[in-house]
Amino acid sequence: FGAMLRGALVPSTLAGLLTVLVLSLVRGTDALAGAALGLVVAVTFFASGMFLLSRLVRDANPATFFAVAMAVYLGQVIALLLVILAFKDAAWVDGPALGIVALVVTIVWQGFAMRALRTARVPVYDPPAADGAAR
């Protein structure tokens, strides 16, 4: 999880910042607040999920991992619903700008998280004992 978090956080944040800049140039400064909110919400959404999974899943039991992952995801969806409800009537939020930035961050996060997972050195077998004796 740590490798995936480190591998995805920086590229996603940079892509989000670049998208915020482009949208504020294209759509005007009115889009700046909504785009920035989209960046904060999307990065927080993915980073918190990855961080919580890394802290909550300590054993390799697939059933435990799946249950914890689904609980974390449910919590994220509820938090996202609360954010949407809190800002749905805010006049200062440019909805399309928020959505575009969140989409860009999502795509970049998923791509770089997969890249980090594929390049991480995760052992798939038990390392040999230090004294060379077979187990």
PDB file of C-alpha atoms in Angstrom:
ATOM      1  CA  PHE A   1       0.000   0.000   0.000  1.00  0.00           C
ATOM      2  CA  GLY A   2       2.814   2.390   0.802  1.00  0.00           C
ATOM      3  CA  ALA A   3       4.377   1.959  -2.625  1.00  0.00           C
ATOM      4  CA  MET A   4       1.026   2.495  -4.318  1.00  0.00           C
ATOM      5  CA  LEU A   5       0.294   5.586  -2.201  1.00  0.00           C
ATOM      6  CA  ARG A   6       3.702   7.105  -2.897  1.00  0.00           C
ATOM      7  CA  GLY A   7       3.540   6.163  -6.571  1.00  0.00           C
ATOM      8  CA  ALA A   8       0.110   7.683  -7.177  1.00  0.00           C
ATOM      9  CA  LEU A   9      -0.106  10.689  -4.848  1.00  0.00           C
ATOM     10  CA  VAL A  10       2.439  12.996  -6.482  1.00  0.00           C
ATOM     11  CA  PRO A  11       1.466  12.401 -10.146  1.00  0.00           C
ATOM     12  CA  SER A  12      -2.238  12.740  -9.331  1.00  0.00           C
ATOM     13  CA  THR A  13      -1.732  15.956  -7.409  1.00  0.00           C
ATOM     14  CA  LEU A  14       0.416  17.423 -10.190  1.00  0.00           C
ATOM     15  CA  ALA A  15      -2.093  16.417 -12.871  1.00  0.00           C
ATOM     16  CA  GLY A  16      -4.885  17.912 -10.775  1.00  0.00           C
ATOM     17  CA  LEU A  17      -3.010  21.173 -10.283  1.00  0.00           C
ATOM     18  CA  LEU A  18      -2.309  21.393 -14.018  1.00  0.00           C
ATOM     19  CA  THR A  19      -5.993  20.764 -14.745  1.00  0.00           C
ATOM     20  CA  VAL A  20      -7.018  23.451 -12.230  1.00  0.00           C
ATOM     21  CA  LEU A  21      -4.684  25.890 -13.982  1.00  0.00           C
ATOM     22  CA  VAL A  22      -5.985  25.027 -17.458  1.00  0.00           C
ATOM     23  CA  LEU A  23      -9.626  25.225 -16.363  1.00  0.00           C
ATOM     24  CA  SER A  24      -9.121  28.589 -14.690  1.00  0.00           C
ATOM     25  CA  LEU A  25      -7.590  29.875 -17.932  1.00  0.00           C
ATOM     26  CA  VAL A  26     -10.299  28.374 -20.158  1.00  0.00           C
ATOM     27  CA  ARG A  27     -13.396  28.834 -17.996  1.00  0.00           C
ATOM     28  CA  GLY A  28     -12.260  31.924 -16.111  1.00  0.00           C
ATOM     29  CA  THR A  29     -11.425  32.524 -12.490  1.00  0.00           C
ATOM     30  CA  ASP A  30     -14.955  31.495 -11.469  1.00  0.00           C
ATOM     31  CA  ALA A  31     -13.929  27.892 -12.113  1.00  0.00           C
ATOM     32  CA  LEU A  32     -10.907  28.133  -9.828  1.00  0.00           C
ATOM     33  CA  ALA A  33     -12.776  27.427  -6.571  1.00  0.00           C
ATOM     34  CA  GLY A  34     -14.744  24.491  -7.954  1.00  0.00           C
ATOM     35  CA  ALA A  35     -11.684  23.001  -9.618  1.00  0.00           C
ATOM     36  CA  ALA A  36      -9.612  23.363  -6.452  1.00  0.00           C
ATOM     37  CA  LEU A  37     -12.392  21.732  -4.455  1.00  0.00           C
ATOM     38  CA  GLY A  38     -12.450  18.864  -6.959  1.00  0.00           C
ATOM     39  CA  LEU A  39      -8.703  18.417  -6.555  1.00  0.00           C
ATOM     40  CA  VAL A  40      -8.879  18.355  -2.758  1.00  0.00           C
ATOM     41  CA  VAL A  41     -11.849  15.985  -2.675  1.00  0.00           C
ATOM     42  CA  ALA A  42     -10.424  13.528  -5.219  1.00  0.00           C
ATOM     43  CA  VAL A  43      -6.913  13.372  -3.760  1.00  0.00           C
ATOM     44  CA  THR A  44      -8.293  13.087  -0.219  1.00  0.00           C
ATOM     45  CA  PHE A  45     -10.701  10.359  -1.330  1.00  0.00           C
ATOM     46  CA  PHE A  46      -8.020   8.133  -2.846  1.00  0.00           C
ATOM     47  CA  ALA A  47      -5.223   8.871  -0.384  1.00  0.00           C
ATOM     48  CA  SER A  48      -7.414   8.279   2.663  1.00  0.00           C
ATOM     49  CA  GLY A  49      -8.639   4.970   1.291  1.00  0.00           C
ATOM     50  CA  MET A  50      -5.133   3.742   0.569  1.00  0.00           C
ATOM     51  CA  PHE A  51      -3.871   4.997   3.941  1.00  0.00           C
ATOM     52  CA  LEU A  52      -6.719   3.347   5.852  1.00  0.00           C
ATOM     53  CA  LEU A  53      -6.230   0.050   4.058  1.00  0.00           C
ATOM     54  CA  SER A  54      -2.521   0.092   4.871  1.00  0.00           C
ATOM     55  CA  ARG A  55      -3.329   0.660   8.564  1.00  0.00           C
ATOM     56  CA  LEU A  56      -6.284  -1.698   8.932  1.00  0.00           C
ATOM     57  CA  VAL A  57      -5.191  -4.771   6.962  1.00  0.00           C
ATOM     58  CA  ARG A  58      -2.409  -6.517   8.821  1.00  0.00           C
ATOM     59  CA  ASP A  59      -2.876 -10.143   7.842  1.00  0.00           C
ATOM     60  CA  ALA A  60      -2.903 -11.714   4.413  1.00  0.00           C
ATOM     61  CA  ASN A  61      -6.272 -13.408   4.795  1.00  0.00           C
ATOM     62  CA  PRO A  62      -8.168 -12.539   1.574  1.00  0.00           C
ATOM     63  CA  ALA A  63     -11.579 -12.584   3.284  1.00  0.00           C
ATOM     64  CA  THR A  64     -10.419 -10.087   5.918  1.00  0.00           C
ATOM     65  CA  PHE A  65      -8.819  -7.888   3.294  1.00  0.00           C
ATOM     66  CA  PHE A  66     -11.979  -7.881   1.188  1.00  0.00           C
ATOM     67  CA  ALA A  67     -14.214  -7.064   4.165  1.00  0.00           C
ATOM     68  CA  VAL A  68     -11.981  -4.188   5.293  1.00  0.00           C
ATOM     69  CA  ALA A  69     -11.644  -2.878   1.729  1.00  0.00           C
ATOM     70  CA  MET A  70     -15.418  -2.858   1.263  1.00  0.00           C
ATOM     71  CA  ALA A  71     -15.934  -1.122   4.629  1.00  0.00           C
ATOM     72  CA  VAL A  72     -13.380   1.555   3.720  1.00  0.00           C
ATOM     73  CA  TYR A  73     -14.979   2.007   0.308  1.00  0.00           C
ATOM     74  CA  LEU A  74     -18.445   2.336   1.856  1.00  0.00           C
ATOM     75  CA  GLY A  75     -17.097   4.978   4.223  1.00  0.00           C
ATOM     76  CA  GLN A  76     -15.537   6.848   1.300  1.00  0.00           C
ATOM     77  CA  VAL A  77     -18.771   6.780  -0.685  1.00  0.00           C
ATOM     78  CA  ILE A  78     -20.725   8.093   2.297  1.00  0.00           C
ATOM     79  CA  ALA A  79     -18.159  10.862   2.824  1.00  0.00           C
ATOM     80  CA  LEU A  80     -18.324  11.737  -0.880  1.00  0.00           C
ATOM     81  CA  LEU A  81     -22.118  11.884  -0.696  1.00  0.00           C
ATOM     82  CA  LEU A  82     -21.868  14.279   2.255  1.00  0.00           C
ATOM     83  CA  VAL A  83     -19.456  16.511   0.322  1.00  0.00           C
ATOM     84  CA  ILE A  84     -21.784  16.569  -2.683  1.00  0.00           C
ATOM     85  CA  LEU A  85     -24.758  17.411  -0.480  1.00  0.00           C
ATOM     86  CA  ALA A  86     -22.796  20.146   1.299  1.00  0.00           C
ATOM     87  CA  PHE A  87     -21.741  21.895  -1.916  1.00  0.00           C
ATOM     88  CA  LYS A  88     -24.617  21.169  -4.305  1.00  0.00           C
ATOM     89  CA  ASP A  89     -26.245  24.589  -3.861  1.00  0.00           C
ATOM     90  CA  ALA A  90     -23.051  26.611  -3.437  1.00  0.00           C
ATOM     91  CA  ALA A  91     -22.997  29.369  -6.046  1.00  0.00           C
ATOM     92  CA  TRP A  92     -19.197  29.609  -5.969  1.00  0.00           C
ATOM     93  CA  VAL A  93     -18.694  25.993  -7.056  1.00  0.00           C
ATOM     94  CA  ASP A  94     -18.367  25.418 -10.792  1.00  0.00           C
ATOM     95  CA  GLY A  95     -19.752  21.886 -11.121  1.00  0.00           C
ATOM     96  CA  PRO A  96     -18.199  21.014 -14.488  1.00  0.00           C
ATOM     97  CA  ALA A  97     -14.770  22.227 -13.334  1.00  0.00           C
ATOM     98  CA  LEU A  98     -15.048  20.157 -10.162  1.00  0.00           C
ATOM     99  CA  GLY A  99     -16.054  17.098 -12.152  1.00  0.00           C
ATOM    100  CA  ILE A 100     -13.321  17.475 -14.769  1.00  0.00           C
ATOM    101  CA  VAL A 101     -10.578  17.806 -12.153  1.00  0.00           C
ATOM    102  CA  ALA A 102     -11.951  14.857 -10.168  1.00  0.00           C
ATOM    103  CA  LEU A 103     -12.034  12.750 -13.354  1.00  0.00           C
ATOM    104  CA  VAL A 104      -8.450  13.642 -14.293  1.00  0.00           C
ATOM    105  CA  VAL A 105      -7.206  12.885 -10.774  1.00  0.00           C
ATOM    106  CA  THR A 106      -9.101   9.581 -10.778  1.00  0.00           C
ATOM    107  CA  ILE A 107      -7.635   8.429 -14.091  1.00  0.00           C
ATOM    108  CA  VAL A 108      -4.088   9.468 -13.200  1.00  0.00           C
ATOM    109  CA  TRP A 109      -4.374   7.937  -9.707  1.00  0.00           C
ATOM    110  CA  GLN A 110      -5.561   4.593 -11.053  1.00  0.00           C
ATOM    111  CA  GLY A 111      -2.878   4.482 -13.732  1.00  0.00           C
ATOM    112  CA  PHE A 112      -0.004   5.326 -11.437  1.00  0.00           C
ATOM    113  CA  ALA A 113      -1.299   3.099  -8.623  1.00  0.00           C
ATOM    114  CA  MET A 114      -1.301   0.168 -11.044  1.00  0.00           C
ATOM    115  CA  ARG A 115       2.164   1.126 -12.253  1.00  0.00           C
ATOM    116  CA  ALA A 116       3.423   1.279  -8.660  1.00  0.00           C
ATOM    117  CA  LEU A 117       1.859  -2.084  -7.866  1.00  0.00           C
ATOM    118  CA  ARG A 118       3.439  -3.699 -10.922  1.00  0.00           C
ATOM    119  CA  THR A 119       6.899  -2.307 -10.176  1.00  0.00           C
ATOM    120  CA  ALA A 120       6.808  -2.930  -6.406  1.00  0.00           C
ATOM    121  CA  ARG A 121       9.026  -5.699  -5.181  1.00  0.00           C
ATOM    122  CA  VAL A 122       6.493  -7.886  -3.415  1.00  0.00           C
ATOM    123  CA  PRO A 123       7.759 -11.337  -2.433  1.00  0.00           C
ATOM    124  CA  VAL A 124       5.477 -14.116  -3.595  1.00  0.00           C
ATOM    125  CA  TYR A 125       7.182 -16.840  -1.584  1.00  0.00           C
ATOM    126  CA  ASP A 126       8.600 -17.265   1.918  1.00  0.00           C
ATOM    127  CA  PRO A 127      12.262 -16.219   2.035  1.00  0.00           C
ATOM    128  CA  PRO A 128      14.663 -19.016   3.046  1.00  0.00           C
ATOM    129  CA  ALA A 129      15.558 -19.312   6.699  1.00  0.00           C
ATOM    130  CA  ALA A 130      18.687 -17.456   7.811  1.00  0.00           C
ATOM    131  CA  ASP A 131      20.539 -20.641   8.741  1.00  0.00           C
ATOM    132  CA  GLY A 132      19.741 -22.297   5.409  1.00  0.00           C
ATOM    133  CA  ALA A 133      17.659 -25.049   7.011  1.00  0.00           C
ATOM    134  CA  ALA A 134      14.489 -26.084   5.235  1.00  0.00           C
ATOM    135  CA  ARG A 135      11.206 -25.492   6.996  1.00  0.00           C
TER     136      ARG A 135
END
